[in-house]
């Protein structure tokens, strides 16, 4: 292997990209926008009486159920699986050009880790990039595992959360307690209370106030990762994506049509009914316990997420020239820029340092705002990519990864 990979290997160019992957990534970003904006808008933090007092309370309740059935977790499933596919592409690209792809990959993950940390601490507490980067560092350990081994490891990791929640229930374990204590410490230090929690960011007079909330929010995110067993879920999806990428299933859609039909049919047939119960459990305080709730998540969220991907792939097979794929592919090709961009726009729209619409907007209006934000990102991405080879953050990320100047304009 060459000790200076950046001299011999370059990022994937436009002509080498597969539009179906960019389109799926673009669709995942849309779903993530819909899933995240209720929290950006502070609607998620409101108490039940404040939610019930809103003029759109009736339709909001329906939308919330629909959100849990069709959106919650499904698009992060897609995003995580696509990340695993992307890893396989980086490695295969490096091997084809006889370069040290793993060194490049580790550098890429290190930079993503820094981006994720900055995003978490200065823009939005619900960042996912840090977790992706940390778990991504483990992926090379599986490079020599057989296809069967990858699938078994993926299935095992996706089922671990059920066993973990059962163990917590039996033994009374609370592994997230240290994160909760730290969050409580910073809330007490900054004067963030149960009464002002939902309104803190809307009433923020300066970025200093926003930053105080983000500090305690970082520990809330840590608690969510631990309690939600997110480490196992994401790693399981990474390995499944690595399997798909290694076998280039995305480039052999025609030959895998039967498999795609089965994934679509069984994914919806199993996942949608289970997701109905998952939604009910989520909105009623998990009355059957966390072990049952975790099982509902596993057999509801993952199958539907996979079914979405399979269905879009089948549609692409029959309608390759449909304009919607090009529309979705543009924001998908600039996934990092648009993911961070959603956080920036969310702050501007809903926080007190911006327009301050947070905590007063019903869920139905929030969904419309989220759709509008994604539409703006789609238009921006198409215009940007008409003149440029990479998105702005993608360009910086690649230059830092490969250690050299890369042209931006076409």
Short mmCIF file of C-alpha atoms in Angstrom, two decimals:
data_model
loop_
_atom_site.label_atom_id
_atom_site.label_comp_id
_atom_site.label_asym_id
_atom_site.label_seq_id
_atom_site.Cartn_x
_atom_site.Cartn_y
_atom_site.Cartn_z
CA UNK A 1 0.00 0.00 0.00
CA UNK A 2 1.12 3.55 -0.71
CA UNK A 3 1.81 5.73 2.31
CA UNK A 4 0.47 8.87 0.61
CA UNK A 5 -3.06 8.01 -0.49
CA UNK A 6 -4.14 11.56 -1.20
CA UNK A 7 -1.73 11.71 -4.13
CA UNK A 8 -3.37 8.78 -5.89
CA UNK A 9 -7.04 8.81 -4.99
CA UNK A 10 -9.77 11.36 -5.46
CA UNK A 11 -13.39 11.56 -4.30
CA UNK A 12 -16.12 9.97 -6.40
CA UNK A 13 -16.90 12.22 -9.36
CA UNK A 14 -20.35 13.06 -10.70
CA UNK A 15 -20.10 10.63 -13.61
CA UNK A 16 -19.29 7.82 -11.17
CA UNK A 17 -22.28 8.50 -8.90
CA UNK A 18 -25.41 6.35 -8.86
CA UNK A 19 -28.48 8.58 -8.99
CA UNK A 20 -30.58 6.08 -7.04
CA UNK A 21 -28.30 6.44 -4.00
CA UNK A 22 -28.43 10.23 -4.15
CA UNK A 23 -32.21 10.12 -4.62
CA UNK A 24 -32.64 7.80 -1.63
CA UNK A 25 -30.38 10.06 0.43
CA UNK A 26 -32.43 13.07 -0.66
CA UNK A 27 -35.65 11.32 0.36
CA UNK A 28 -34.09 10.41 3.72
CA UNK A 29 -33.20 14.08 4.28
CA UNK A 30 -36.82 15.05 3.62
CA UNK A 31 -38.04 12.56 6.20
CA UNK A 32 -35.40 13.69 8.69
CA UNK A 33 -36.54 17.28 8.22
CA UNK A 34 -40.15 16.26 8.97
CA UNK A 35 -39.01 14.24 11.99
CA UNK A 36 -36.74 16.94 13.46
CA UNK A 37 -38.73 20.13 13.04
CA UNK A 38 -41.26 19.40 15.79
CA UNK A 39 -38.28 19.63 18.14
CA UNK A 40 -36.79 22.67 16.40
CA UNK A 41 -40.17 24.37 16.75
CA UNK A 42 -40.21 23.44 20.48
CA UNK A 43 -43.59 21.72 19.96
CA UNK A 44 -42.10 18.51 21.35
CA UNK A 45 -41.23 20.24 24.63
CA UNK A 46 -44.69 21.74 25.26
CA UNK A 47 -46.86 20.39 28.07
CA UNK A 48 -50.11 18.66 27.17
CA UNK A 49 -52.32 21.57 28.26
CA UNK A 50 -50.41 24.00 26.00
CA UNK A 51 -50.71 21.59 23.07
CA UNK A 52 -54.45 21.10 23.69
CA UNK A 53 -55.03 24.86 23.78
CA UNK A 54 -53.72 25.36 20.23
CA UNK A 55 -56.36 26.05 17.55
CA UNK A 56 -55.03 23.17 15.45
CA UNK A 57 -54.96 20.68 18.36
CA UNK A 58 -57.39 18.25 16.70
CA UNK A 59 -55.57 17.90 13.41
CA UNK A 60 -52.23 17.99 15.24
CA UNK A 61 -53.13 14.84 17.18
CA UNK A 62 -53.88 13.02 13.93
CA UNK A 63 -50.66 14.25 12.33
CA UNK A 64 -48.69 13.14 15.37
CA UNK A 65 -50.04 9.60 15.05
CA UNK A 66 -49.25 9.60 11.34
CA UNK A 67 -45.77 10.90 12.06
CA UNK A 68 -45.04 7.98 14.40
CA UNK A 69 -46.49 5.47 11.93
CA UNK A 70 -44.85 6.71 8.74
CA UNK A 71 -41.90 8.92 9.70
CA UNK A 72 -40.39 8.33 13.14
CA UNK A 73 -37.16 6.33 12.82
CA UNK A 74 -37.88 5.23 9.25
CA UNK A 75 -35.75 7.84 7.53
CA UNK A 76 -32.87 7.55 9.98
CA UNK A 77 -32.98 3.86 9.08
CA UNK A 78 -32.48 4.82 5.45
CA UNK A 79 -29.81 7.41 6.26
CA UNK A 80 -27.80 4.97 8.38
CA UNK A 81 -28.00 2.18 5.82
CA UNK A 82 -26.89 4.56 3.08
CA UNK A 83 -23.91 5.53 5.23
CA UNK A 84 -22.83 1.90 5.28
CA UNK A 85 -23.18 1.75 1.51
CA UNK A 86 -21.05 4.88 1.22
CA UNK A 87 -18.30 3.25 3.28
CA UNK A 88 -18.15 0.30 0.90
CA UNK A 89 -17.88 2.68 -2.06
CA UNK A 90 -14.96 4.56 -0.49
CA UNK A 91 -13.10 1.31 0.13
CA UNK A 92 -13.78 -0.16 -3.32
CA UNK A 93 -12.73 3.14 -4.93
CA UNK A 94 -9.48 3.05 -2.98
CA UNK A 95 -8.75 -0.59 -3.79
CA UNK A 96 -9.41 -0.01 -7.48
CA UNK A 97 -6.83 2.78 -7.51
CA UNK A 98 -4.37 0.89 -5.30
CA UNK A 99 -4.48 3.43 -2.50
CA UNK A 100 -4.78 3.18 1.26
CA UNK A 101 -8.52 3.52 1.52
CA UNK A 102 -8.64 2.86 5.24
CA UNK A 103 -6.34 5.76 6.06
CA UNK A 104 -8.55 8.00 3.97
CA UNK A 105 -11.65 6.61 5.66
CA UNK A 106 -10.29 7.17 9.18
CA UNK A 107 -9.38 10.74 8.27
CA UNK A 108 -12.83 11.22 6.81
CA UNK A 109 -14.46 9.93 10.02
CA UNK A 110 -12.21 12.10 12.19
CA UNK A 111 -13.27 15.22 10.33
CA UNK A 112 -16.92 14.18 10.50
CA UNK A 113 -16.49 13.71 14.25
CA UNK A 114 -15.31 17.30 14.58
CA UNK A 115 -18.17 18.58 12.39
CA UNK A 116 -20.64 16.60 14.48
CA UNK A 117 -19.22 17.96 17.74
CA UNK A 118 -19.46 21.55 16.49
CA UNK A 119 -23.00 20.89 15.29
CA UNK A 120 -23.98 19.35 18.65
CA UNK A 121 -22.50 22.09 20.81
CA UNK A 122 -23.24 25.19 18.75
CA UNK A 123 -26.30 24.50 16.58
CA UNK A 124 -28.52 21.61 17.67
CA UNK A 125 -28.48 19.12 20.51
CA UNK A 126 -29.93 16.23 18.51
CA UNK A 127 -26.93 15.78 16.23
CA UNK A 128 -26.40 12.31 14.71
CA UNK A 129 -23.08 12.94 12.95
CA UNK A 130 -20.89 12.33 16.00
CA UNK A 131 -22.44 8.91 16.52
CA UNK A 132 -22.05 8.10 12.83
CA UNK A 133 -18.38 9.08 12.93
CA UNK A 134 -17.61 7.14 16.11
CA UNK A 135 -19.33 3.98 14.95
CA UNK A 136 -17.95 4.45 11.46
CA UNK A 137 -14.47 4.03 12.89
CA UNK A 138 -15.41 0.43 13.73
CA UNK A 139 -16.54 -0.51 10.22
CA UNK A 140 -13.10 -1.54 8.88
CA UNK A 141 -13.08 -4.31 11.51
CA UNK A 142 -15.78 -6.03 9.45
CA UNK A 143 -14.08 -5.74 6.06
CA UNK A 144 -13.12 -9.44 5.93
CA UNK A 145 -16.37 -10.77 7.38
CA UNK A 146 -18.36 -12.92 4.96
CA UNK A 147 -21.67 -11.78 3.51
CA UNK A 148 -23.51 -14.22 5.75
CA UNK A 149 -21.52 -12.97 8.73
CA UNK A 150 -22.45 -9.36 7.96
CA UNK A 151 -26.15 -10.20 7.78
CA UNK A 152 -26.04 -12.22 11.01
CA UNK A 153 -24.12 -9.48 12.82
CA UNK A 154 -26.56 -6.87 11.55
CA UNK A 155 -29.59 -8.88 12.68
CA UNK A 156 -28.00 -9.53 16.07
CA UNK A 157 -27.24 -5.85 16.67
CA UNK A 158 -30.73 -4.77 15.62
CA UNK A 159 -32.25 -7.24 18.11
CA UNK A 160 -29.91 -6.36 21.01
CA UNK A 161 -32.04 -3.35 22.13
CA UNK A 162 -34.94 -5.66 23.01
CA UNK A 163 -32.71 -7.80 25.23
CA UNK A 164 -31.07 -4.69 26.70
CA UNK A 165 -34.40 -3.17 27.71
CA UNK A 166 -35.51 -6.50 29.16
CA UNK A 167 -32.32 -6.65 31.24
CA UNK A 168 -32.90 -3.12 32.53
CA UNK A 169 -36.43 -4.03 33.56
CA UNK A 170 -35.35 -7.20 35.36
CA UNK A 171 -32.23 -5.85 37.08
CA UNK A 172 -33.32 -2.24 37.52
CA UNK A 173 -30.31 -0.87 35.67
CA UNK A 174 -30.12 2.80 34.72
CA UNK A 175 -27.00 3.29 32.56
CA UNK A 176 -28.01 6.79 31.51
CA UNK A 177 -28.15 8.10 35.10
CA UNK A 178 -24.75 9.91 34.92
CA UNK A 179 -25.88 11.80 31.79
CA UNK A 180 -29.15 12.74 33.51
CA UNK A 181 -27.27 14.07 36.55
CA UNK A 182 -25.03 16.20 34.34
CA UNK A 183 -28.03 17.57 32.48
CA UNK A 184 -29.72 18.45 35.76
CA UNK A 185 -26.53 20.13 36.98
CA UNK A 186 -26.34 22.45 33.96
CA UNK A 187 -30.07 23.18 34.07
CA UNK A 188 -29.71 24.26 37.70
CA UNK A 189 -26.60 26.30 36.87
CA UNK A 190 -28.28 28.21 34.05
CA UNK A 191 -31.77 28.47 35.56
CA UNK A 192 -33.46 26.17 33.06
CA UNK A 193 -36.52 24.75 34.79
CA UNK A 194 -39.46 22.53 33.97
CA UNK A 195 -41.63 25.63 33.60
CA UNK A 196 -39.39 27.54 31.16
CA UNK A 197 -37.82 24.56 29.34
CA UNK A 198 -40.23 24.67 26.38
CA UNK A 199 -39.90 28.45 26.00
CA UNK A 200 -36.21 29.00 26.74
CA UNK A 201 -35.05 29.01 23.12
CA UNK A 202 -38.02 31.06 21.91
CA UNK A 203 -37.31 33.67 24.57
CA UNK A 204 -33.53 33.61 24.06
CA UNK A 205 -32.33 37.21 23.78
CA UNK A 206 -28.82 36.27 22.67
CA UNK A 207 -26.82 33.35 21.37
CA UNK A 208 -25.37 32.96 24.88
CA UNK A 209 -28.82 31.87 26.07
CA UNK A 210 -29.07 29.42 23.17
CA UNK A 211 -25.65 28.00 24.00
CA UNK A 212 -26.66 27.39 27.62
CA UNK A 213 -29.58 25.30 26.41
CA UNK A 214 -27.35 23.43 23.97
CA UNK A 215 -24.93 22.49 26.76
CA UNK A 216 -27.58 20.71 28.80
CA UNK A 217 -29.07 19.39 25.57
CA UNK A 218 -25.83 17.57 24.76
CA UNK A 219 -26.35 15.44 27.87
CA UNK A 220 -30.00 14.89 26.96
CA UNK A 221 -28.74 13.56 23.63
CA UNK A 222 -26.32 11.26 25.43
CA UNK A 223 -29.21 9.96 27.54
CA UNK A 224 -31.28 9.37 24.39
CA UNK A 225 -28.49 7.38 22.78
CA UNK A 226 -28.11 5.19 25.87
CA UNK A 227 -31.80 4.69 26.67
CA UNK A 228 -32.65 4.19 23.01
CA UNK A 229 -29.82 1.70 22.45
CA UNK A 230 -28.93 3.79 19.41
CA UNK A 231 -25.37 2.46 19.25
CA UNK A 232 -26.57 -1.06 18.43
CA UNK A 233 -29.26 0.10 16.01
CA UNK A 234 -26.98 2.34 13.95
CA UNK A 235 -24.15 -0.19 13.84
CA UNK A 236 -26.57 -2.90 12.71
CA UNK A 237 -27.79 -0.67 9.89
CA UNK A 238 -24.22 0.25 8.95
CA UNK A 239 -23.37 -3.43 8.51
CA UNK A 240 -26.49 -4.05 6.45
CA UNK A 241 -25.54 -1.09 4.26
CA UNK A 242 -22.00 -2.42 3.98
CA UNK A 243 -23.43 -5.73 2.75
CA UNK A 244 -25.55 -3.93 0.14
CA UNK A 245 -22.58 -1.84 -0.97
CA UNK A 246 -20.08 -4.69 -1.09
CA UNK A 247 -22.41 -6.66 -3.37
CA UNK A 248 -23.30 -3.54 -5.38
CA UNK A 249 -27.00 -4.28 -5.11
CA UNK A 250 -27.71 -0.61 -5.85
CA UNK A 251 -26.01 -1.06 -9.26
CA UNK A 252 -27.84 -4.33 -10.02
CA UNK A 253 -31.43 -3.34 -9.40
CA UNK A 254 -32.76 -5.20 -12.45
CA UNK A 255 -31.18 -8.46 -11.36
CA UNK A 256 -32.50 -8.02 -7.82
CA UNK A 257 -36.05 -7.07 -8.74
CA UNK A 258 -37.54 -10.11 -6.99
CA UNK A 259 -35.63 -9.32 -3.81
CA UNK A 260 -36.76 -5.69 -3.92
CA UNK A 261 -40.39 -6.78 -4.35
CA UNK A 262 -40.13 -9.10 -1.35
CA UNK A 263 -38.52 -6.43 0.83
CA UNK A 264 -41.20 -3.94 -0.19
CA UNK A 265 -44.12 -6.33 0.29
CA UNK A 266 -43.03 -7.91 3.57
CA UNK A 267 -41.62 -4.66 4.91
CA UNK A 268 -44.95 -2.88 4.60
CA UNK A 269 -47.04 -5.94 5.51
CA UNK A 270 -45.15 -6.42 8.77
CA UNK A 271 -43.90 -2.94 9.54
CA UNK A 272 -47.00 -0.80 9.05
CA UNK A 273 -49.35 -2.74 11.37
CA UNK A 274 -46.62 -2.95 14.01
CA UNK A 275 -45.95 0.78 13.57
CA UNK A 276 -49.58 1.50 14.43
CA UNK A 277 -49.05 -0.16 17.81
CA UNK A 278 -45.67 1.56 18.12
CA UNK A 279 -47.36 4.93 17.60
CA UNK A 280 -49.98 4.13 20.22
CA UNK A 281 -47.30 3.03 22.67
CA UNK A 282 -45.22 6.17 22.03
CA UNK A 283 -48.12 8.52 22.57
CA UNK A 284 -49.44 6.79 25.69
CA UNK A 285 -46.33 6.50 27.82
CA UNK A 286 -45.27 2.96 26.83
CA UNK A 287 -48.04 1.18 28.79
CA UNK A 288 -46.71 -2.28 27.89
CA UNK A 289 -43.24 -1.48 29.16
CA UNK A 290 -40.02 -0.52 27.42
CA UNK A 291 -39.18 -4.08 26.36
CA UNK A 292 -42.41 -4.36 24.38
CA UNK A 293 -41.95 -0.82 23.04
CA UNK A 294 -38.45 -1.69 21.88
CA UNK A 295 -39.79 -4.77 20.10
CA UNK A 296 -42.44 -2.65 18.38
CA UNK A 297 -39.72 -0.25 17.23
CA UNK A 298 -37.58 -3.06 15.86
CA UNK A 299 -40.34 -4.81 13.94
CA UNK A 300 -42.12 -1.63 12.91
CA UNK A 301 -39.48 0.99 12.09
CA UNK A 302 -36.79 -1.10 10.38
CA UNK A 303 -39.10 -3.04 8.01
CA UNK A 304 -40.88 0.13 6.86
CA UNK A 305 -37.57 1.96 6.33
CA UNK A 306 -36.28 -0.90 4.19
CA UNK A 307 -39.60 -1.07 2.33
CA UNK A 308 -39.34 2.64 1.50
CA UNK A 309 -35.90 2.06 -0.04
CA UNK A 310 -37.00 -1.02 -1.97
CA UNK A 311 -40.16 0.66 -3.28
CA UNK A 312 -38.29 3.75 -4.49
CA UNK A 313 -35.72 1.48 -6.16
CA UNK A 314 -38.47 -0.43 -7.95
CA UNK A 315 -40.06 2.83 -9.07
CA UNK A 316 -36.68 3.97 -10.35
CA UNK A 317 -36.32 0.77 -12.36
CA UNK A 318 -39.50 1.52 -14.30
CA UNK A 319 -39.23 5.32 -14.45
CA UNK A 320 -35.53 6.20 -14.61
CA UNK A 321 -36.20 9.46 -16.46
CA UNK A 322 -38.78 10.71 -13.96
CA UNK A 323 -37.80 14.21 -12.87
CA UNK A 324 -38.47 13.49 -9.22
CA UNK A 325 -35.31 11.38 -9.01
CA UNK A 326 -33.17 14.26 -10.23
CA UNK A 327 -34.96 16.57 -7.80
CA UNK A 328 -34.28 14.23 -4.86
CA UNK A 329 -30.72 13.52 -5.99
CA UNK A 330 -29.64 17.17 -5.78
CA UNK A 331 -30.14 17.59 -2.00
CA UNK A 332 -28.95 14.00 -1.55
CA UNK A 333 -25.66 14.83 -3.22
CA UNK A 334 -25.27 17.69 -0.73
CA UNK A 335 -26.48 15.71 2.30
CA UNK A 336 -24.05 17.18 4.83
CA UNK A 337 -24.68 20.76 3.75
CA UNK A 338 -28.44 20.28 3.84
CA UNK A 339 -28.45 18.41 7.17
CA UNK A 340 -26.52 21.24 8.84
CA UNK A 341 -28.57 23.74 6.87
CA UNK A 342 -31.78 22.42 8.40
CA UNK A 343 -30.38 23.22 11.85
CA UNK A 344 -29.42 26.76 10.84
CA UNK A 345 -32.84 27.43 9.30
CA UNK A 346 -34.60 25.86 12.29
CA UNK A 347 -32.80 28.27 14.63
CA UNK A 348 -33.58 31.26 12.45
CA UNK A 349 -37.27 30.42 12.15
CA UNK A 350 -38.12 29.28 15.67
CA UNK A 351 -35.58 30.67 18.19
CA UNK A 352 -35.64 34.06 19.84
CA UNK A 353 -32.40 35.08 18.13
CA UNK A 354 -34.30 34.69 14.86
CA UNK A 355 -38.01 35.12 14.11
CA UNK A 356 -39.08 33.49 17.39
CA UNK A 357 -41.98 31.40 16.06
CA UNK A 358 -41.17 28.50 18.39
CA UNK A 359 -43.53 27.15 21.08
CA UNK A 360 -46.52 28.91 19.48
CA UNK A 361 -46.79 26.87 16.29
CA UNK A 362 -49.01 23.79 15.96
CA UNK A 363 -47.68 20.54 14.54
CA UNK A 364 -49.59 20.85 11.27
CA UNK A 365 -47.99 24.25 10.61
CA UNK A 366 -44.59 22.90 11.66
CA UNK A 367 -44.87 20.14 9.04
CA UNK A 368 -45.64 22.71 6.38
CA UNK A 369 -42.64 24.78 7.45
CA UNK A 370 -40.42 21.66 7.33
CA UNK A 371 -41.66 20.85 3.83
CA UNK A 372 -40.96 24.45 2.79
CA UNK A 373 -37.43 24.29 4.21
CA UNK A 374 -36.73 21.10 2.29
CA UNK A 375 -38.14 22.62 -0.90
CA UNK A 376 -35.81 25.61 -0.48
CA UNK A 377 -32.89 23.25 0.04
CA UNK A 378 -33.84 21.32 -3.08
CA UNK A 379 -33.91 24.49 -5.20
CA UNK A 380 -30.66 25.72 -3.68
CA UNK A 381 -28.97 22.35 -4.26
CA UNK A 382 -29.99 22.20 -7.92
CA UNK A 383 -28.75 25.73 -8.57
CA UNK A 384 -25.50 25.14 -6.66
CA UNK A 385 -24.74 21.85 -8.41
CA UNK A 386 -25.43 23.42 -11.80
CA UNK A 387 -22.23 25.42 -11.30
CA UNK A 388 -20.29 23.38 -8.71
CA UNK A 389 -19.00 19.84 -8.35
CA UNK A 390 -19.70 19.51 -4.62
CA UNK A 391 -21.85 21.10 -1.96
CA UNK A 392 -20.00 23.75 0.10
CA UNK A 393 -19.50 21.60 3.21
CA UNK A 394 -18.86 18.50 1.10
CA UNK A 395 -16.12 20.41 -0.73
CA UNK A 396 -14.42 21.39 2.53
CA UNK A 397 -14.85 17.88 3.96
CA UNK A 398 -13.26 16.31 0.88
CA UNK A 399 -10.33 18.70 0.77
CA UNK A 400 -9.55 18.02 4.43
CA UNK A 401 -9.95 14.29 3.81
CA UNK A 402 -7.67 14.10 0.78
CA UNK A 403 -5.26 16.75 2.00
CA UNK A 404 -5.21 18.78 -1.19
CA UNK A 405 -7.02 21.51 -3.07
CA UNK A 406 -9.96 20.29 -5.11
CA UNK A 407 -11.68 22.33 -7.82
CA UNK A 408 -15.16 23.50 -6.87
CA UNK A 409 -16.56 24.94 -10.10
CA UNK A 410 -17.39 22.89 -13.16
#
